[in-house]
Amino acid sequence: MLENVDLTKCISKEEYDKLIEDLTIQIGDLQRKAWKMDIPVVIVFEGWHASGMTEIINRFLLTLNPMGFDLYTTGKPCYQEEQKPLIWRFWTKIPKKGSIAIFDRSWYRRAILEHDGKGKVDKNMSKCLNGLTYFERQLTDAGYLLIKFFLHISKEEQEKRYHNLKKEGIPLFIAEEEEQEYLNDYNKYLPLIEGILERTDRASAPWTIVESEDRNFATVKVLAKVIESMKNKMQDVDNDIKTTQNNHVDNCIIPNIDSSILEKVDLNKSLSYKEYKKEKKICQKKIEKLQYELFKNRIPLIVLFEGWDASGKGGGIRRLAQKLNPRLYRVIPVGVPSMNELARHYLWRFYNEIPEAGHIGIYDRSWYGRVLVERVEDLCNEHEWKRAYREINEFEEILSNYGSIIIKFWMHMDKQEQLKRFKQRENTSYKQWKITPDDWRNRDKWDLYLSAADEMLQKTSTSWAPWTIVESNDKYYARIKIFHTVIELIENELEQRGLQ
């Protein structure tokens, strides 16, 4: 992509001054339209050091209303960012609907610096690039406009600019020590950057190579590309609205599933109270010890609970956390998304909550709401919840590649046992808060939820994040199965990593 770029392109100052006024008016108009149409925009600037990025970005920013954008300069990760997957620090910065996020260097620069295979795409960087591709596709699939620029100059031009900056007493860069090699070895990094650009150039998130030896030309090309991309996106949105209006889809059609996983579950399994008390004590001691092994080895643990209302999710979570150090775990109850959360990609709020290295995150319901309650209650359209299976698998793959252990429980019970527990809650004063009209409404849709859960279990049980179905008609049996599963999976993971 870079080898055949004509770097001699330029624009005179007179021509630039004529163009810039019209381009500024157009961008201002498009920014206001994007806000009214709820279109979120992400703009990425990458390029060589001394390519004029700072000046070109600033010229671009001056065309925008400052109330409608955020600029993020990407440098060395802080302590909190080091405790999370690379992409976390960027997921948490995606704009809300109608806003613009501009990245002065981005996930690509960090991928090179944090996964550099000495100038080539090695196994670790390949996994990282997969995660970046997932990230970008998930944004564009959800309606985000993603514009990516690479500011290109020759090695000779870079050296000339370094010399001039040094001569004038201006710092060559505002960068970390880790970037020294990247700054000073153009030839080594050229093939690596070429490979990354080619691998991550997609129709919905293409790279625009900006010839940057003349800053006026580079500025005009950036502005013109932003205008073109925003106009095209707005036209696409208008077309999508018309298509949706003319083609209404029933979002709660029960899909054909070859066989039901849940209908084959033996719900007669049980334990006596005596057996339960004895085994609970043993398991809690093991989990207490394993928590410190996770912390010592900086391994994050994610345990999520999904299942029927009144199936024992809360009771299982309380017993699991009963002997844990509260400084090293957190229970995250997942409810109805806030307006701020609804204004972004649905995974945004879950990226904000992932545990740090060595910590435990326990989720009382989770991102699977997308393919359960949001699907059944018609809170998202059919295309969105069907797309979510792949997105969730990718999300969990990114967490797993970072080193997270992921344990997923589906708490399963039959309809008769649920009715019994609902009535117990209604008749017990201190439990009445647990039963709501929503619980009864959900019960009326049992068959729809059963079908949705079956499809979810089949499509999102992966080698890196398998589902465990917990037979929950008997609470004692269910809690001990949770203990045994958590202990077994942690111990297996520690053994595979040579830590036990």
XYZ file of C-alpha atoms in Angstrom:
500
model
C 0.000 0.000 0.000
C 2.867 2.386 0.753
C 5.433 1.451 -1.881
C 3.634 3.017 -4.834
C 2.406 6.193 -3.109
C 3.288 9.404 -4.953
C 4.744 11.640 -2.260
C 5.340 14.605 -4.563
C 1.717 15.801 -4.405
C 1.336 19.351 -3.130
C -1.013 22.332 -3.004
C 0.024 25.977 -3.079
C -0.850 28.216 -0.163
C -3.205 30.258 -2.366
C -5.090 27.143 -3.489
C -5.179 25.814 0.070
C -6.658 29.050 1.411
C -9.407 28.916 -1.213
C -10.301 25.302 -0.475
C -10.165 25.362 3.301
C -13.051 27.791 3.784
C -15.481 25.667 1.788
C -14.275 22.424 3.405
C -14.738 23.923 6.872
C -18.334 24.928 6.093
C -19.118 21.455 4.741
C -17.661 19.649 7.750
C -19.516 21.902 10.190
C -22.786 21.163 8.400
C -22.108 17.409 8.363
C -21.182 17.374 12.045
C -24.559 18.904 12.912
C -26.371 16.408 10.669
C -24.511 13.480 12.245
C -25.622 14.707 15.671
C -29.267 14.923 14.547
C -29.086 11.481 12.905
C -27.398 9.867 15.953
C -24.391 8.744 13.877
C -21.280 8.091 16.001
C -17.969 8.747 14.243
C -14.499 7.380 15.058
C -11.497 8.900 13.271
C -8.049 7.315 13.570
C -4.767 9.044 12.759
C -1.692 6.870 12.391
C 1.575 7.538 10.584
C 5.302 8.019 10.775
C 6.893 10.258 13.359
C 7.479 13.737 11.936
C 4.717 13.179 9.368
C 3.015 16.389 10.495
C 0.277 14.586 12.385
C 0.003 17.151 15.168
C -0.484 20.076 12.804
C -2.855 18.208 10.482
C -5.025 17.008 13.385
C -5.155 20.524 14.785
C -6.212 21.963 11.441
C -8.963 19.343 11.297
C -10.142 20.068 14.841
C -10.529 23.756 14.036
C -13.230 22.872 11.505
C -15.356 21.179 14.205
C -17.667 22.387 16.948
C -15.666 21.554 20.118
C -18.854 20.510 21.923
C -19.261 17.553 19.573
C -15.939 15.715 19.716
C -13.264 14.277 21.997
C -9.578 13.961 21.129
C -7.568 11.089 22.630
C -3.787 11.050 22.395
C -2.567 7.488 22.743
C 0.631 6.915 24.662
C 2.104 4.362 26.993
C -0.643 2.636 29.041
C -1.165 3.756 32.609
C -1.246 1.250 35.470
C -4.987 0.622 35.143
C -4.712 0.083 31.382
C -1.880 -2.418 31.870
C -4.257 -4.544 33.964
C -6.714 -4.953 31.062
C -6.595 -6.207 27.436
C -5.126 -3.693 24.980
C -8.460 -2.990 23.310
C -10.139 -2.130 26.651
C -8.658 1.368 26.741
C -10.194 2.091 23.335
C -13.572 0.406 23.852
C -14.085 2.625 26.891
C -13.549 5.727 24.733
C -15.964 5.040 21.884
C -18.313 7.986 21.294
C -21.999 8.102 22.029
C -24.486 8.470 19.200
C -24.020 11.725 17.305
C -20.528 12.421 18.671
C -17.025 12.141 17.220
C -13.987 10.497 18.800
C -10.606 11.316 17.277
C -7.554 9.190 18.088
C -4.125 10.767 17.772
C -2.427 7.401 17.265
C -4.483 4.399 18.225
C -4.754 0.673 18.811
C -2.438 0.087 15.848
C 0.502 1.928 17.371
C -0.059 0.103 20.658
C -0.279 -3.260 18.860
C 3.142 -2.629 17.325
C 4.753 -1.464 20.557
C 3.149 -4.050 22.859
C 3.271 -7.067 20.532
C 6.273 -6.304 18.363
C 7.756 -9.481 16.931
C 10.976 -7.740 15.953
C 9.597 -6.244 12.803
C 7.187 -9.004 11.804
C 3.688 -10.233 12.576
C 4.291 -13.056 15.072
C 1.713 -15.283 16.798
C 0.984 -12.816 19.595
C 0.563 -9.892 17.234
C -1.610 -11.997 14.952
C -3.999 -12.679 17.838
C -3.915 -8.998 18.704
C -4.756 -7.978 15.128
C -7.676 -10.421 15.154
C -8.984 -8.614 18.229
C -8.592 -5.220 16.547
C -10.484 -6.499 13.501
C -13.287 -7.758 15.765
C -13.423 -4.367 17.475
C -13.694 -2.412 14.243
C -16.247 -4.723 12.659
C -18.433 -4.676 15.764
C -18.447 -0.877 15.694
C -19.239 -0.582 11.994
C -21.881 -3.329 12.181
C -23.564 -1.310 14.941
C -23.706 1.833 12.804
C -20.448 3.586 13.678
C -18.572 5.416 10.944
C -14.879 4.513 11.168
C -12.346 6.564 9.199
C -8.666 5.553 9.291
C -5.756 7.669 8.062
C -2.089 6.733 7.702
C 0.136 9.774 7.190
C 2.991 8.703 4.934
C 6.371 10.308 4.299
C 9.637 8.925 2.973
C 12.595 8.007 5.145
C 14.567 10.876 3.594
C 11.821 13.382 4.417
C 11.603 12.066 7.961
C 15.358 12.468 8.480
C 15.213 15.983 6.994
C 12.442 16.975 9.407
C 14.283 15.467 12.360
C 17.319 17.560 11.424
C 15.301 20.789 11.077
C 13.490 20.257 14.371
C 16.743 19.578 16.175
C 18.326 22.641 14.577
C 15.453 24.820 15.817
C 15.641 23.355 19.319
C 12.173 21.788 19.122
C 11.715 18.350 20.776
C 11.569 15.626 18.152
C 8.661 13.973 19.867
C 6.523 13.805 22.925
C 6.873 10.083 23.377
C 7.921 7.349 25.765
C 11.279 5.620 25.806
C 9.624 2.482 24.419
C 9.112 4.306 21.098
C 12.800 5.027 20.483
C 13.349 2.038 18.213
C 10.132 2.724 16.342
C 11.236 6.320 15.849
C 14.674 5.515 14.549
C 14.259 2.390 12.398
C 12.088 3.304 9.409
C 13.322 0.460 7.201
C 12.664 -2.220 9.811
C 9.100 -1.130 10.480
C 8.076 -0.373 6.887
C 7.252 -4.029 5.952
C 5.530 -4.592 9.302
C 3.322 -1.532 8.833
C 2.629 -2.538 5.225
C 1.444 -5.947 6.432
C -0.769 -4.476 9.146
C -2.366 -1.963 6.783
C -3.129 -4.663 4.211
C -4.502 -7.078 6.804
C -6.792 -4.499 8.434
C -8.041 -2.758 5.292
C -11.719 -3.663 5.010
C -14.614 -2.260 3.001
C -16.370 -0.948 6.111
C -13.133 0.367 7.673
C -10.664 1.128 4.875
C -7.316 2.815 5.251
C -6.720 6.135 3.523
C -3.031 6.723 2.836
C -2.332 10.449 3.120
C 0.656 11.803 1.221
C 2.058 14.062 3.927
C 5.265 15.583 2.618
C 3.172 18.670 1.829
C 1.015 19.540 4.857
C -1.452 21.593 2.849
C -2.145 18.697 0.504
C -2.413 16.295 3.467
C -4.889 18.550 5.286
C -7.125 18.939 2.246
C -7.088 15.184 1.590
C -8.056 14.432 5.217
C -10.907 16.953 5.179
C -12.171 15.802 1.791
C -12.139 12.152 2.886
C -14.041 12.939 6.083
C -16.668 14.823 4.076
C -16.997 12.014 1.532
C -17.241 9.335 4.249
C -19.853 11.231 6.274
C -22.003 11.912 3.222
C -21.878 8.258 2.194
C -22.736 7.140 5.724
C -25.725 9.470 5.919
C -26.991 8.192 2.591
C -26.618 4.611 3.858
C -28.567 5.459 7.015
C -31.377 7.010 4.979
C -31.528 3.918 2.774
C -31.536 1.603 5.806
C -34.458 3.491 7.378
C -36.518 3.129 4.203
C -35.668 -0.560 3.911
C -36.622 -1.186 7.547
C -39.930 0.632 7.145
C -40.806 -1.461 4.101
C -39.645 -4.812 5.478
C -40.897 -5.337 9.025
C -39.577 -8.522 10.634
C -41.118 -10.447 13.524
C -38.169 -10.581 15.939
C -39.492 -13.299 18.207
C -39.863 -16.146 15.720
C -38.690 -19.370 17.353
C -35.780 -20.682 15.249
C -35.369 -24.258 14.157
C -32.930 -25.979 16.506
C -32.067 -29.556 15.662
C -32.131 -30.666 19.271
C -32.731 -29.045 22.627
C -29.854 -29.132 25.098
C -31.995 -28.090 28.041
C -34.769 -30.631 27.534
C -32.220 -33.421 28.092
C -30.983 -32.076 31.451
C -31.677 -34.342 34.436
C -33.255 -32.031 37.011
C -33.709 -34.749 39.639
C -30.150 -34.455 40.973
C -30.019 -33.523 44.655
C -27.936 -33.434 47.843
C -28.935 -33.726 51.482
C -28.406 -30.688 53.704
C -25.733 -32.588 55.643
C -23.795 -33.435 52.473
C -24.155 -29.854 51.304
C -22.825 -28.292 54.518
C -19.803 -30.576 54.600
C -18.866 -30.091 50.955
C -19.512 -26.350 51.047
C -16.950 -25.871 53.818
C -14.288 -27.836 51.934
C -14.933 -25.997 48.653
C -14.920 -22.523 50.150
C -11.486 -23.145 51.676
C -10.133 -24.249 48.291
C -11.602 -21.244 46.502
C -10.219 -18.895 49.132
C -6.738 -20.284 48.483
C -7.143 -20.263 44.705
C -8.130 -16.603 44.791
C -4.641 -15.729 46.011
C -3.052 -17.929 43.359
C -4.930 -15.952 40.719
C -3.816 -12.678 42.279
C -0.197 -13.774 42.613
C -0.075 -14.829 38.958
C -2.083 -11.833 37.663
C -4.804 -14.016 36.141
C -8.253 -12.397 35.821
C -11.288 -14.613 36.479
C -14.739 -13.970 35.039
C -17.675 -15.950 36.433
C -21.072 -15.186 34.969
C -24.501 -16.446 35.929
C -27.472 -16.642 33.579
C -30.645 -18.629 34.049
C -34.318 -18.614 34.872
C -35.821 -16.163 37.354
C -35.629 -17.718 40.846
C -33.171 -20.402 39.677
C -30.674 -19.587 42.428
C -28.247 -17.186 40.752
C -28.085 -14.864 43.747
C -27.711 -17.697 46.261
C -24.940 -19.277 44.219
C -23.083 -15.967 43.964
C -23.327 -15.306 47.722
C -21.914 -18.731 48.627
C -19.160 -18.414 46.028
C -18.081 -15.025 47.388
C -18.602 -15.811 51.074
C -14.934 -16.495 51.912
C -13.271 -14.351 49.268
C -11.135 -11.281 49.973
C -13.443 -8.344 49.071
C -10.478 -6.351 47.767
C -9.937 -8.892 45.014
C -13.429 -9.547 43.696
C -16.477 -7.624 42.617
C -20.071 -8.662 41.952
C -21.542 -6.856 38.943
C -25.348 -6.959 38.800
C -26.529 -6.322 35.238
C -29.867 -4.622 34.815
C -31.596 -2.342 32.329
C -29.021 -0.197 30.484
C -28.903 3.508 31.300
C -29.453 6.211 28.674
C -25.688 6.738 28.539
C -25.181 3.024 27.881
C -27.932 2.872 25.264
C -26.140 5.664 23.377
C -23.191 3.333 22.659
C -22.509 -0.187 21.428
C -24.107 -2.661 23.848
C -20.712 -4.226 24.704
C -19.348 -0.854 25.860
C -20.757 -1.143 29.365
C -19.325 -4.643 29.774
C -15.847 -3.621 28.666
C -16.027 -0.968 31.382
C -16.601 -3.675 33.993
C -14.047 -6.381 33.138
C -11.802 -7.300 36.086
C -8.172 -6.259 36.389
C -5.364 -8.812 36.174
C -5.482 -11.008 39.288
C -9.022 -9.964 40.234
C -12.379 -11.721 39.994
C -15.494 -10.352 38.324
C -18.760 -12.141 39.172
C -21.677 -11.205 36.907
C -25.303 -11.559 37.993
C -26.605 -11.672 34.413
C -24.358 -10.436 31.643
C -23.858 -9.515 27.978
C -26.015 -12.532 27.124
C -29.037 -10.343 27.740
C -28.616 -9.370 24.102
C -29.665 -12.846 22.925
C -32.099 -13.513 25.772
C -34.272 -10.729 27.206
C -33.502 -8.190 24.457
C -34.347 -10.780 21.832
C -37.526 -12.112 23.412
C -38.825 -8.710 24.545
C -38.189 -7.204 21.106
C -35.706 -4.650 22.479
C -33.395 -5.143 19.500
C -34.113 -6.313 15.993
C -33.511 -9.796 14.615
C -30.375 -8.796 12.729
C -28.858 -7.329 15.912
C -29.392 -10.319 18.179
C -28.323 -12.803 15.506
C -25.135 -10.797 14.964
C -24.498 -10.823 18.713
C -23.554 -14.528 18.824
C -20.395 -13.830 16.844
C -19.715 -10.573 18.677
C -19.969 -12.231 22.086
C -17.702 -15.106 21.050
C -15.161 -12.568 19.818
C -15.442 -10.532 23.017
C -14.747 -13.612 25.107
C -11.922 -14.681 22.790
C -10.210 -11.318 23.346
C -10.553 -11.742 27.121
C -9.229 -15.300 26.909
C -6.260 -14.290 24.751
C -5.387 -11.717 27.403
C -5.252 -14.556 29.946
C -8.691 -14.426 31.543
C -10.392 -17.581 32.799
C -14.062 -17.452 31.785
C -16.653 -19.596 33.564
C -20.281 -19.427 32.425
C -23.222 -20.935 34.296
C -26.747 -21.474 33.024
C -28.950 -22.109 36.053
C -31.638 -24.491 34.832
C -34.895 -25.521 36.466
C -38.310 -26.683 35.365
C -41.434 -24.594 35.124
C -43.120 -26.250 38.118
C -40.179 -25.532 40.430
C -40.140 -21.911 39.333
C -43.853 -21.526 40.125
C -43.246 -23.021 43.575
C -40.452 -20.528 44.297
C -42.459 -17.577 42.974
C -45.285 -18.404 45.379
C -42.832 -18.839 48.275
C -41.475 -15.381 47.584
C -44.938 -13.849 47.509
C -45.821 -15.506 50.819
C -42.582 -14.628 52.652
C -42.408 -10.991 53.770
C -38.623 -10.586 53.564
C -38.526 -12.188 50.097
C -41.378 -10.279 48.495
C -38.979 -7.717 47.010
C -37.547 -10.514 44.849
C -40.780 -11.089 42.919
C -41.976 -8.457 40.428
C -44.626 -8.229 37.694
C -41.754 -8.644 35.192
C -41.022 -12.106 36.615
C -44.594 -13.213 35.930
C -44.533 -11.696 32.433
C -41.279 -13.513 31.675
C -42.842 -16.748 32.896
C -45.646 -16.331 30.372
C -42.959 -16.395 27.673
C -41.259 -19.532 29.001
C -41.176 -21.284 25.622
C -39.626 -18.257 23.895
C -36.946 -17.954 26.582
C -36.308 -21.710 26.441
C -35.736 -21.517 22.691
C -33.489 -18.449 23.055
C -31.448 -20.109 25.824
C -31.031 -23.295 23.805
C -29.744 -21.387 20.775
C -27.444 -19.304 22.988
C -25.905 -22.400 24.594
C -25.316 -24.023 21.220
C -23.817 -20.976 19.520
C -21.685 -19.490 22.314
C -20.137 -22.489 24.058
C -16.519 -22.318 22.882
C -13.238 -23.952 23.818
C -12.136 -20.733 25.528
C -15.472 -20.051 27.253
C -17.674 -23.161 27.563
C -21.084 -23.155 29.215
C -21.813 -25.239 32.312
C -25.476 -26.122 32.802
C -26.328 -26.278 36.506
C -29.263 -28.494 37.469
C -31.012 -26.095 39.861
C -34.230 -27.758 40.997
C -32.263 -28.623 44.129
C -30.396 -25.564 45.434
C -27.908 -27.579 47.475
C -26.845 -29.637 44.477
C -26.629 -26.509 42.308
C -24.361 -24.632 44.715
C -21.944 -27.522 45.103
C -21.773 -27.988 41.326
C -20.861 -24.320 41.013
C -18.081 -24.758 43.584
C -16.701 -27.882 41.916
C -16.759 -26.302 38.453
C -14.950 -23.136 39.550
C -12.303 -25.099 41.459
C -11.724 -27.564 38.636
C -11.410 -24.944 35.906
C -9.045 -22.736 37.927
C -6.848 -25.679 38.919
C -6.739 -26.956 35.329
C -5.756 -23.540 34.042
C -3.019 -23.123 36.634
C -1.679 -26.573 35.774
C -1.678 -25.858 32.024
C 0.287 -22.672 32.654
C 2.782 -24.551 34.818
C 1.781 -22.633 37.935
C 0.750 -25.599 40.089
